[in-house]
Amino acid sequence: MYRLIPLLLLFTITLSHADMPPVLDSARQTMTEYFHDLLHTIDDTIDCEANCTHPEIERVRANKLHLITSLQSTENHRLSLSLNLRGNIYLPKLSKKFRITFTKQSNTQQINREVDRENENLITDNKLRIGVQYIITSTKKVEFFTRLGIRLRNPLDFYQEVSARKTFALYKEYGLLTKGSLYYYITHLYLAKSLQFTFFKPLSERYYLTQGNEWYSNSDNRHERHLVNYLKLHQHLDLRNHLEYWITYASLAQNSTSYKEDWHALSLSYIHHFSKWYYLRITPRLVQKREHRFRTQYEATLSFGMILGK
């Protein structure tokens, strides 16, 4: 796989200097219309013509859907294609306290933080999750909410989530983001828990640093407890391009055993934004895993992101 990485880099650099073809932008606009029409139908707010500027209709049209198509290398050096979704939908008739959320992402992207966890704090599979979120309180620095969701699998898996998030301003521009979540899976009767502590510090106009610590536990999976630590440097090259360099270290404990090294990775991401609606990301990485006796593996992910919205 490592022989393909220079070719992927060359392809990414070449593509980043190209414009989006008109047919793709036309397709995005068409999908956006279908997406908003579906939300209109769900909310039952269309009582006028399509060009109506009714406030409720305008609020529905403000919703966005994030689609990410990824080409990933696998452990056996084969390629796999996946579609990842992220949405946080506001519908006027649900009141300002409610959101409809849905998330789907691959295991590789979850491990390497290529899709953020704004909607789901604890995702350890690649199943589509749909939920109704009730916001108890939400400010710029504090958020507390509960969510009733469905994990689409066979059989359907219902779960109840309670999450809290708070941002602290620390000494001399240092910041701390904390988040905790409890998941109760109603169908299979087990509890999942997670905690996050992320420190961040601007270094200059072009650089900032984050250090993250995440812990999560699933009581249905041999009482495994996972601990993930990472250090990431963000570099803004210009308005459309930036780089991310990071190192990740993960530990695993089962039942009453102590934590042992599970895997670690060294990664680099190049992100190019064609516009506010499209971006391209390539992430080559070196990974060593316990299950492979810490043999060095070369992996890469090429992702194309598109946002449906206006």
mmCIF file of C-alpha atoms in Angstrom:
data_model
loop_
_atom_site.group_PDB
_atom_site.id
_atom_site.type_symbol
_atom_site.label_atom_id
_atom_site.label_comp_id
_atom_site.label_asym_id
_atom_site.label_seq_id
_atom_site.Cartn_x
_atom_site.Cartn_y
_atom_site.Cartn_z
ATOM 1 C CA MET A 1 0.000 0.000 0.000
ATOM 2 C CA TYR A 2 2.872 2.383 0.726
ATOM 3 C CA ARG A 3 3.693 2.433 -3.011
ATOM 4 C CA LEU A 4 0.293 4.018 -3.674
ATOM 5 C CA ILE A 5 0.756 6.867 -1.199
ATOM 6 C CA PRO A 6 2.918 9.061 -3.525
ATOM 7 C CA LEU A 7 0.360 8.514 -6.304
ATOM 8 C CA LEU A 8 -2.489 9.492 -3.974
ATOM 9 C CA LEU A 9 -0.594 12.614 -2.923
ATOM 10 C CA LEU A 10 0.040 13.571 -6.560
ATOM 11 C CA PHE A 11 -3.618 12.922 -7.424
ATOM 12 C CA THR A 12 -4.777 15.043 -4.486
ATOM 13 C CA ILE A 13 -2.497 17.972 -5.330
ATOM 14 C CA THR A 14 -3.598 17.879 -8.983
ATOM 15 C CA LEU A 15 -7.277 17.657 -8.102
ATOM 16 C CA SER A 16 -7.022 20.437 -5.521
ATOM 17 C CA HIS A 17 -6.125 22.897 -8.300
ATOM 18 C CA ALA A 18 -9.150 21.941 -10.379
ATOM 19 C CA ASP A 19 -12.637 23.405 -10.230
ATOM 20 C CA MET A 20 -15.686 21.351 -9.404
ATOM 21 C CA PRO A 21 -17.406 20.244 -12.639
ATOM 22 C CA PRO A 22 -20.790 21.934 -13.236
ATOM 23 C CA VAL A 23 -22.534 18.549 -13.340
ATOM 24 C CA LEU A 24 -21.439 17.841 -9.758
ATOM 25 C CA ASP A 25 -22.655 21.196 -8.498
ATOM 26 C CA SER A 26 -25.952 20.663 -10.311
ATOM 27 C CA ALA A 27 -26.273 17.241 -8.669
ATOM 28 C CA ARG A 28 -25.553 18.772 -5.255
ATOM 29 C CA GLN A 29 -28.254 21.389 -5.736
ATOM 30 C CA THR A 30 -30.744 18.717 -6.848
ATOM 31 C CA MET A 31 -29.964 16.528 -3.826
ATOM 32 C CA THR A 32 -30.298 19.572 -1.583
ATOM 33 C CA GLU A 33 -33.776 20.229 -2.967
ATOM 34 C CA TYR A 34 -34.808 16.601 -2.351
ATOM 35 C CA PHE A 35 -33.333 16.759 1.155
ATOM 36 C CA HIS A 36 -35.192 19.958 2.061
ATOM 37 C CA ASP A 37 -38.413 18.693 0.464
ATOM 38 C CA LEU A 38 -38.187 15.607 2.677
ATOM 39 C CA LEU A 39 -37.756 17.807 5.745
ATOM 40 C CA HIS A 40 -40.716 19.937 4.639
ATOM 41 C CA THR A 41 -42.822 16.801 4.364
ATOM 42 C CA ILE A 42 -41.767 15.597 7.803
ATOM 43 C CA ASP A 43 -42.422 18.957 9.411
ATOM 44 C CA ASP A 44 -45.625 19.540 7.427
ATOM 45 C CA THR A 45 -44.908 23.243 7.057
ATOM 46 C CA ILE A 46 -45.460 23.715 3.317
ATOM 47 C CA ASP A 47 -48.748 25.572 3.044
ATOM 48 C CA CYS A 48 -47.713 27.859 0.217
ATOM 49 C CA GLU A 49 -45.868 27.838 -3.081
ATOM 50 C CA ALA A 50 -42.291 26.702 -3.480
ATOM 51 C CA ASN A 51 -41.001 30.278 -3.650
ATOM 52 C CA CYS A 52 -42.672 31.219 -0.382
ATOM 53 C CA THR A 53 -40.399 32.947 2.145
ATOM 54 C CA HIS A 54 -42.354 31.894 5.201
ATOM 55 C CA PRO A 55 -39.998 31.967 8.248
ATOM 56 C CA GLU A 56 -40.632 28.304 9.085
ATOM 57 C CA ILE A 57 -39.745 27.207 5.562
ATOM 58 C CA GLU A 58 -36.579 29.305 5.619
ATOM 59 C CA ARG A 59 -35.533 27.655 8.888
ATOM 60 C CA VAL A 60 -36.033 24.222 7.343
ATOM 61 C CA ARG A 61 -33.913 25.227 4.332
ATOM 62 C CA ALA A 62 -31.104 26.261 6.680
ATOM 63 C CA ASN A 63 -30.478 22.592 7.583
ATOM 64 C CA LYS A 64 -27.387 20.911 6.165
ATOM 65 C CA LEU A 65 -26.395 17.313 5.511
ATOM 66 C CA HIS A 66 -22.738 16.300 5.445
ATOM 67 C CA LEU A 67 -21.821 13.455 3.038
ATOM 68 C CA ILE A 68 -18.308 11.994 3.070
ATOM 69 C CA THR A 69 -17.226 9.361 0.544
ATOM 70 C CA SER A 70 -13.987 7.615 1.494
ATOM 71 C CA LEU A 71 -11.617 5.273 -0.282
ATOM 72 C CA GLN A 72 -9.612 3.398 2.344
ATOM 73 C CA SER A 73 -6.795 0.913 2.364
ATOM 74 C CA THR A 74 -7.457 -2.155 4.507
ATOM 75 C CA GLU A 75 -5.177 -4.387 6.535
ATOM 76 C CA ASN A 76 -4.809 -6.870 3.666
ATOM 77 C CA HIS A 77 -3.871 -4.025 1.265
ATOM 78 C CA ARG A 78 -7.224 -3.997 -0.470
ATOM 79 C CA LEU A 79 -9.328 -0.909 -1.036
ATOM 80 C CA SER A 80 -12.789 -0.321 0.404
ATOM 81 C CA LEU A 81 -15.343 2.383 -0.334
ATOM 82 C CA SER A 82 -17.615 3.802 2.369
ATOM 83 C CA LEU A 83 -20.217 6.530 2.744
ATOM 84 C CA ASN A 84 -20.354 8.505 5.976
ATOM 85 C CA LEU A 85 -23.182 10.810 7.044
ATOM 86 C CA ARG A 86 -23.592 13.541 9.632
ATOM 87 C CA GLY A 87 -26.678 15.621 10.260
ATOM 88 C CA ASN A 88 -28.202 17.697 13.048
ATOM 89 C CA ILE A 89 -31.656 18.715 11.849
ATOM 90 C CA TYR A 90 -33.888 21.454 13.262
ATOM 91 C CA LEU A 91 -37.595 21.327 12.412
ATOM 92 C CA PRO A 92 -39.804 24.250 13.552
ATOM 93 C CA LYS A 93 -42.715 22.131 14.766
ATOM 94 C CA LEU A 94 -40.430 20.163 17.062
ATOM 95 C CA SER A 95 -39.659 23.422 18.936
ATOM 96 C CA LYS A 96 -36.189 24.867 19.461
ATOM 97 C CA LYS A 97 -35.355 22.225 22.081
ATOM 98 C CA PHE A 98 -35.450 19.263 19.682
ATOM 99 C CA ARG A 99 -33.108 18.071 16.936
ATOM 100 C CA ILE A 100 -33.172 15.054 14.631
ATOM 101 C CA THR A 101 -29.667 13.600 14.413
ATOM 102 C CA PHE A 102 -28.103 10.854 12.342
ATOM 103 C CA THR A 103 -24.576 9.551 12.001
ATOM 104 C CA LYS A 104 -22.812 6.844 10.048
ATOM 105 C CA GLN A 105 -19.061 6.443 9.830
ATOM 106 C CA SER A 106 -16.558 3.697 9.174
ATOM 107 C CA ASN A 107 -14.381 2.147 11.855
ATOM 108 C CA THR A 108 -11.229 3.485 10.189
ATOM 109 C CA GLN A 109 -12.533 7.046 10.245
ATOM 110 C CA GLN A 110 -13.691 6.713 13.831
ATOM 111 C CA ILE A 111 -10.229 5.585 14.944
ATOM 112 C CA ASN A 112 -8.376 8.300 13.043
ATOM 113 C CA ARG A 113 -10.747 11.160 13.901
ATOM 114 C CA GLU A 114 -11.498 11.919 10.256
ATOM 115 C CA VAL A 115 -15.124 12.585 11.089
ATOM 116 C CA ASP A 116 -15.803 14.628 14.178
ATOM 117 C CA ARG A 117 -18.059 13.397 16.958
ATOM 118 C CA GLU A 118 -20.437 16.325 17.162
ATOM 119 C CA ASN A 119 -23.513 14.112 16.988
ATOM 120 C CA GLU A 120 -22.322 10.849 18.502
ATOM 121 C CA ASN A 121 -19.781 10.695 21.304
ATOM 122 C CA LEU A 122 -19.408 6.922 21.394
ATOM 123 C CA ILE A 123 -19.392 5.177 18.012
ATOM 124 C CA THR A 124 -17.686 1.791 17.899
ATOM 125 C CA ASP A 125 -19.319 0.372 14.799
ATOM 126 C CA ASN A 126 -20.287 1.441 11.282
ATOM 127 C CA LYS A 127 -24.067 1.257 11.725
ATOM 128 C CA LEU A 128 -26.395 4.123 10.858
ATOM 129 C CA ARG A 129 -27.793 5.822 13.972
ATOM 130 C CA ILE A 130 -30.901 8.010 13.967
ATOM 131 C CA GLY A 131 -32.110 9.868 17.027
ATOM 132 C CA VAL A 132 -34.297 12.604 18.477
ATOM 133 C CA GLN A 133 -32.265 14.899 20.711
ATOM 134 C CA TYR A 134 -33.759 17.096 23.425
ATOM 135 C CA ILE A 135 -31.539 20.017 24.454
ATOM 136 C CA ILE A 136 -31.924 20.696 28.178
ATOM 137 C CA THR A 137 -29.573 23.667 28.091
ATOM 138 C CA SER A 138 -27.210 25.044 25.462
ATOM 139 C CA THR A 139 -24.897 28.062 25.544
ATOM 140 C CA LYS A 140 -21.598 28.888 23.885
ATOM 141 C CA LYS A 141 -19.658 27.022 26.600
ATOM 142 C CA VAL A 142 -22.172 24.566 28.102
ATOM 143 C CA GLU A 143 -24.453 21.955 26.560
ATOM 144 C CA PHE A 144 -26.596 19.308 28.247
ATOM 145 C CA PHE A 145 -28.923 17.059 26.282
ATOM 146 C CA THR A 146 -30.621 13.679 26.153
ATOM 147 C CA ARG A 147 -31.355 11.613 23.071
ATOM 148 C CA LEU A 148 -33.483 8.615 22.157
ATOM 149 C CA GLY A 149 -31.967 6.829 19.195
ATOM 150 C CA ILE A 150 -32.018 3.746 17.004
ATOM 151 C CA ARG A 151 -28.981 1.850 15.777
ATOM 152 C CA LEU A 152 -29.981 0.284 12.447
ATOM 153 C CA ARG A 153 -28.961 -3.340 12.699
ATOM 154 C CA ASN A 154 -30.740 -6.698 12.859
ATOM 155 C CA PRO A 155 -32.560 -6.581 15.211
ATOM 156 C CA LEU A 156 -33.046 -2.829 15.680
ATOM 157 C CA ASP A 157 -31.162 -1.527 18.708
ATOM 158 C CA PHE A 158 -32.817 1.298 20.662
ATOM 159 C CA TYR A 159 -30.737 3.388 23.050
ATOM 160 C CA GLN A 160 -31.082 6.312 25.439
ATOM 161 C CA GLU A 161 -28.215 8.803 25.746
ATOM 162 C CA VAL A 162 -27.442 11.519 28.278
ATOM 163 C CA SER A 163 -24.518 13.840 27.469
ATOM 164 C CA ALA A 164 -22.950 16.966 28.910
ATOM 165 C CA ARG A 165 -20.268 19.202 27.408
ATOM 166 C CA LYS A 166 -18.446 22.212 28.847
ATOM 167 C CA THR A 167 -15.575 24.411 27.654
ATOM 168 C CA PHE A 168 -13.190 26.055 30.128
ATOM 169 C CA ALA A 169 -10.850 28.987 29.528
ATOM 170 C CA LEU A 170 -7.542 28.192 31.212
ATOM 171 C CA TYR A 171 -4.280 30.052 31.719
ATOM 172 C CA LYS A 172 -2.988 32.265 28.842
ATOM 173 C CA GLU A 173 -5.240 31.130 25.982
ATOM 174 C CA TYR A 174 -5.202 27.487 27.021
ATOM 175 C CA GLY A 175 -8.632 25.892 26.735
ATOM 176 C CA LEU A 176 -10.219 22.662 27.899
ATOM 177 C CA LEU A 177 -13.192 20.887 26.350
ATOM 178 C CA THR A 178 -14.820 18.211 28.503
ATOM 179 C CA LYS A 179 -17.600 15.843 27.518
ATOM 180 C CA GLY A 180 -19.218 12.853 29.162
ATOM 181 C CA SER A 181 -21.904 10.480 27.903
ATOM 182 C CA LEU A 182 -23.954 7.545 29.108
ATOM 183 C CA TYR A 183 -25.648 5.191 26.637
ATOM 184 C CA TYR A 184 -28.220 2.631 27.706
ATOM 185 C CA TYR A 185 -29.015 0.113 24.964
ATOM 186 C CA ILE A 186 -32.634 -0.825 25.590
ATOM 187 C CA THR A 187 -32.836 -3.827 23.269
ATOM 188 C CA HIS A 188 -29.717 -5.604 24.523
ATOM 189 C CA LEU A 189 -29.792 -4.247 28.101
ATOM 190 C CA TYR A 190 -26.267 -2.940 28.515
ATOM 191 C CA LEU A 191 -24.591 0.330 29.424
ATOM 192 C CA ALA A 192 -21.847 2.209 27.568
ATOM 193 C CA LYS A 193 -19.904 5.138 29.017
ATOM 194 C CA SER A 194 -17.415 7.672 27.676
ATOM 195 C CA LEU A 195 -15.361 10.660 28.827
ATOM 196 C CA GLN A 196 -13.355 13.192 26.815
ATOM 197 C CA PHE A 197 -10.809 15.794 27.897
ATOM 198 C CA THR A 198 -9.309 17.887 25.106
ATOM 199 C CA PHE A 199 -6.801 20.683 25.710
ATOM 200 C CA PHE A 200 -6.203 23.275 23.001
ATOM 201 C CA LYS A 201 -3.768 26.148 22.599
ATOM 202 C CA PRO A 202 -3.311 28.645 19.715
ATOM 203 C CA LEU A 203 0.394 28.925 18.897
ATOM 204 C CA SER A 204 0.153 31.632 16.232
ATOM 205 C CA GLU A 205 -2.174 32.762 13.457
ATOM 206 C CA ARG A 206 -1.309 29.650 11.446
ATOM 207 C CA TYR A 207 -0.763 26.994 14.119
ATOM 208 C CA TYR A 208 -2.680 25.589 17.038
ATOM 209 C CA LEU A 209 -2.227 22.495 19.163
ATOM 210 C CA THR A 210 -4.710 20.013 20.631
ATOM 211 C CA GLN A 211 -4.112 17.184 23.077
ATOM 212 C CA GLY A 212 -6.982 14.750 23.523
ATOM 213 C CA ASN A 213 -7.767 11.989 26.019
ATOM 214 C CA GLU A 214 -10.764 9.727 25.491
ATOM 215 C CA TRP A 215 -12.032 6.842 27.596
ATOM 216 C CA TYR A 216 -14.952 4.596 26.786
ATOM 217 C CA SER A 217 -16.361 1.291 27.970
ATOM 218 C CA ASN A 218 -18.929 -1.163 26.564
ATOM 219 C CA SER A 219 -20.250 -3.630 29.114
ATOM 220 C CA ASP A 220 -21.514 -5.975 26.373
ATOM 221 C CA ASN A 221 -18.045 -6.525 24.931
ATOM 222 C CA ARG A 222 -16.170 -8.512 27.588
ATOM 223 C CA HIS A 223 -16.219 -5.368 29.742
ATOM 224 C CA GLU A 224 -13.560 -3.789 27.567
ATOM 225 C CA ARG A 225 -12.247 -0.369 28.546
ATOM 226 C CA HIS A 226 -10.495 1.741 25.920
ATOM 227 C CA LEU A 227 -8.180 4.693 26.473
ATOM 228 C CA VAL A 228 -7.056 6.817 23.505
ATOM 229 C CA ASN A 229 -4.528 9.667 23.776
ATOM 230 C CA TYR A 230 -3.448 11.852 20.888
ATOM 231 C CA LEU A 231 -1.426 14.975 20.167
ATOM 232 C CA LYS A 232 -2.326 16.969 17.048
ATOM 233 C CA LEU A 233 -0.766 20.022 15.398
ATOM 234 C CA HIS A 234 -2.967 22.030 13.003
ATOM 235 C CA GLN A 235 -1.313 24.193 10.336
ATOM 236 C CA HIS A 236 -3.338 26.680 8.266
ATOM 237 C CA LEU A 237 -1.570 27.204 4.948
ATOM 238 C CA ASP A 238 -4.209 29.593 3.580
ATOM 239 C CA LEU A 239 -7.984 29.953 3.519
ATOM 240 C CA ARG A 240 -8.462 26.761 1.500
ATOM 241 C CA ASN A 241 -5.621 24.495 2.599
ATOM 242 C CA HIS A 242 -4.399 23.150 5.874
ATOM 243 C CA LEU A 243 -2.405 20.281 7.350
ATOM 244 C CA GLU A 244 -2.818 18.150 10.452
ATOM 245 C CA TYR A 245 0.004 16.138 12.030
ATOM 246 C CA TRP A 246 -0.788 13.803 14.876
ATOM 247 C CA ILE A 247 0.300 10.822 16.901
ATOM 248 C CA THR A 248 -2.171 8.484 18.600
ATOM 249 C CA TYR A 249 -1.647 5.951 21.380
ATOM 250 C CA ALA A 250 -4.425 3.533 22.389
ATOM 251 C CA SER A 251 -4.652 1.156 25.353
ATOM 252 C CA LEU A 252 -7.110 -1.624 26.146
ATOM 253 C CA ALA A 253 -8.156 -3.306 29.398
ATOM 254 C CA GLN A 254 -10.460 -6.314 29.682
ATOM 255 C CA ASN A 255 -12.408 -7.255 32.806
ATOM 256 C CA SER A 256 -10.111 -6.603 35.788
ATOM 257 C CA THR A 257 -6.831 -6.555 33.855
ATOM 258 C CA SER A 258 -4.672 -3.437 33.674
ATOM 259 C CA TYR A 259 -4.371 -1.312 30.532
ATOM 260 C CA LYS A 260 -2.045 -2.646 27.839
ATOM 261 C CA GLU A 261 -0.887 -1.042 24.626
ATOM 262 C CA ASP A 262 -3.372 -1.867 21.850
ATOM 263 C CA TRP A 263 -2.276 0.205 18.842
ATOM 264 C CA HIS A 264 -0.537 3.449 17.927
ATOM 265 C CA ALA A 265 -0.376 5.504 14.752
ATOM 266 C CA LEU A 266 1.494 8.373 13.147
ATOM 267 C CA SER A 267 -0.700 10.327 10.716
ATOM 268 C CA LEU A 268 -0.661 13.301 8.373
ATOM 269 C CA SER A 269 -3.737 14.902 6.794
ATOM 270 C CA TYR A 270 -3.913 17.378 3.944
ATOM 271 C CA ILE A 271 -7.286 19.126 3.575
ATOM 272 C CA HIS A 272 -8.270 21.273 0.602
ATOM 273 C CA HIS A 273 -11.559 23.200 0.506
ATOM 274 C CA PHE A 274 -12.782 23.781 -3.041
ATOM 275 C CA SER A 275 -15.598 25.963 -1.669
ATOM 276 C CA LYS A 276 -17.910 26.044 1.334
ATOM 277 C CA TRP A 277 -19.658 22.957 -0.093
ATOM 278 C CA TYR A 278 -16.774 20.647 -1.064
ATOM 279 C CA TYR A 279 -13.493 19.502 0.391
ATOM 280 C CA LEU A 280 -10.876 16.812 -0.181
ATOM 281 C CA ARG A 281 -8.791 15.097 2.503
ATOM 282 C CA ILE A 282 -5.943 12.611 2.174
ATOM 283 C CA THR A 283 -4.525 10.885 5.250
ATOM 284 C CA PRO A 284 -1.506 8.576 4.960
ATOM 285 C CA ARG A 285 -0.491 6.892 8.206
ATOM 286 C CA LEU A 286 1.809 4.368 9.836
ATOM 287 C CA VAL A 287 0.012 2.001 12.222
ATOM 288 C CA GLN A 288 1.221 -0.683 14.622
ATOM 289 C CA LYS A 289 -1.325 -2.987 16.298
ATOM 290 C CA ARG A 290 -1.012 -5.594 19.023
ATOM 291 C CA GLU A 291 -3.081 -8.102 17.020
ATOM 292 C CA HIS A 292 -0.407 -7.932 14.291
ATOM 293 C CA ARG A 293 2.484 -8.089 16.783
ATOM 294 C CA PHE A 294 3.086 -4.373 16.254
ATOM 295 C CA ARG A 295 4.249 -4.892 12.709
ATOM 296 C CA THR A 296 4.311 -1.557 10.870
ATOM 297 C CA GLN A 297 1.472 -1.162 8.384
ATOM 298 C CA TYR A 298 1.019 1.559 5.775
ATOM 299 C CA GLU A 299 -2.516 2.836 5.355
ATOM 300 C CA ALA A 300 -4.170 5.731 3.569
ATOM 301 C CA THR A 301 -7.617 7.268 3.284
ATOM 302 C CA LEU A 302 -8.851 9.555 0.518
ATOM 303 C CA SER A 303 -12.086 11.357 1.432
ATOM 304 C CA PHE A 304 -14.337 13.673 -0.538
ATOM 305 C CA GLY A 305 -16.784 15.719 1.506
ATOM 306 C CA MET A 306 -19.916 17.399 0.172
ATOM 307 C CA ILE A 307 -22.461 19.455 2.103
ATOM 308 C CA LEU A 308 -26.093 19.589 1.058
ATOM 309 C CA GLY A 309 -27.430 23.008 1.970
ATOM 310 C CA LYS A 310 -28.038 26.586 0.887
#
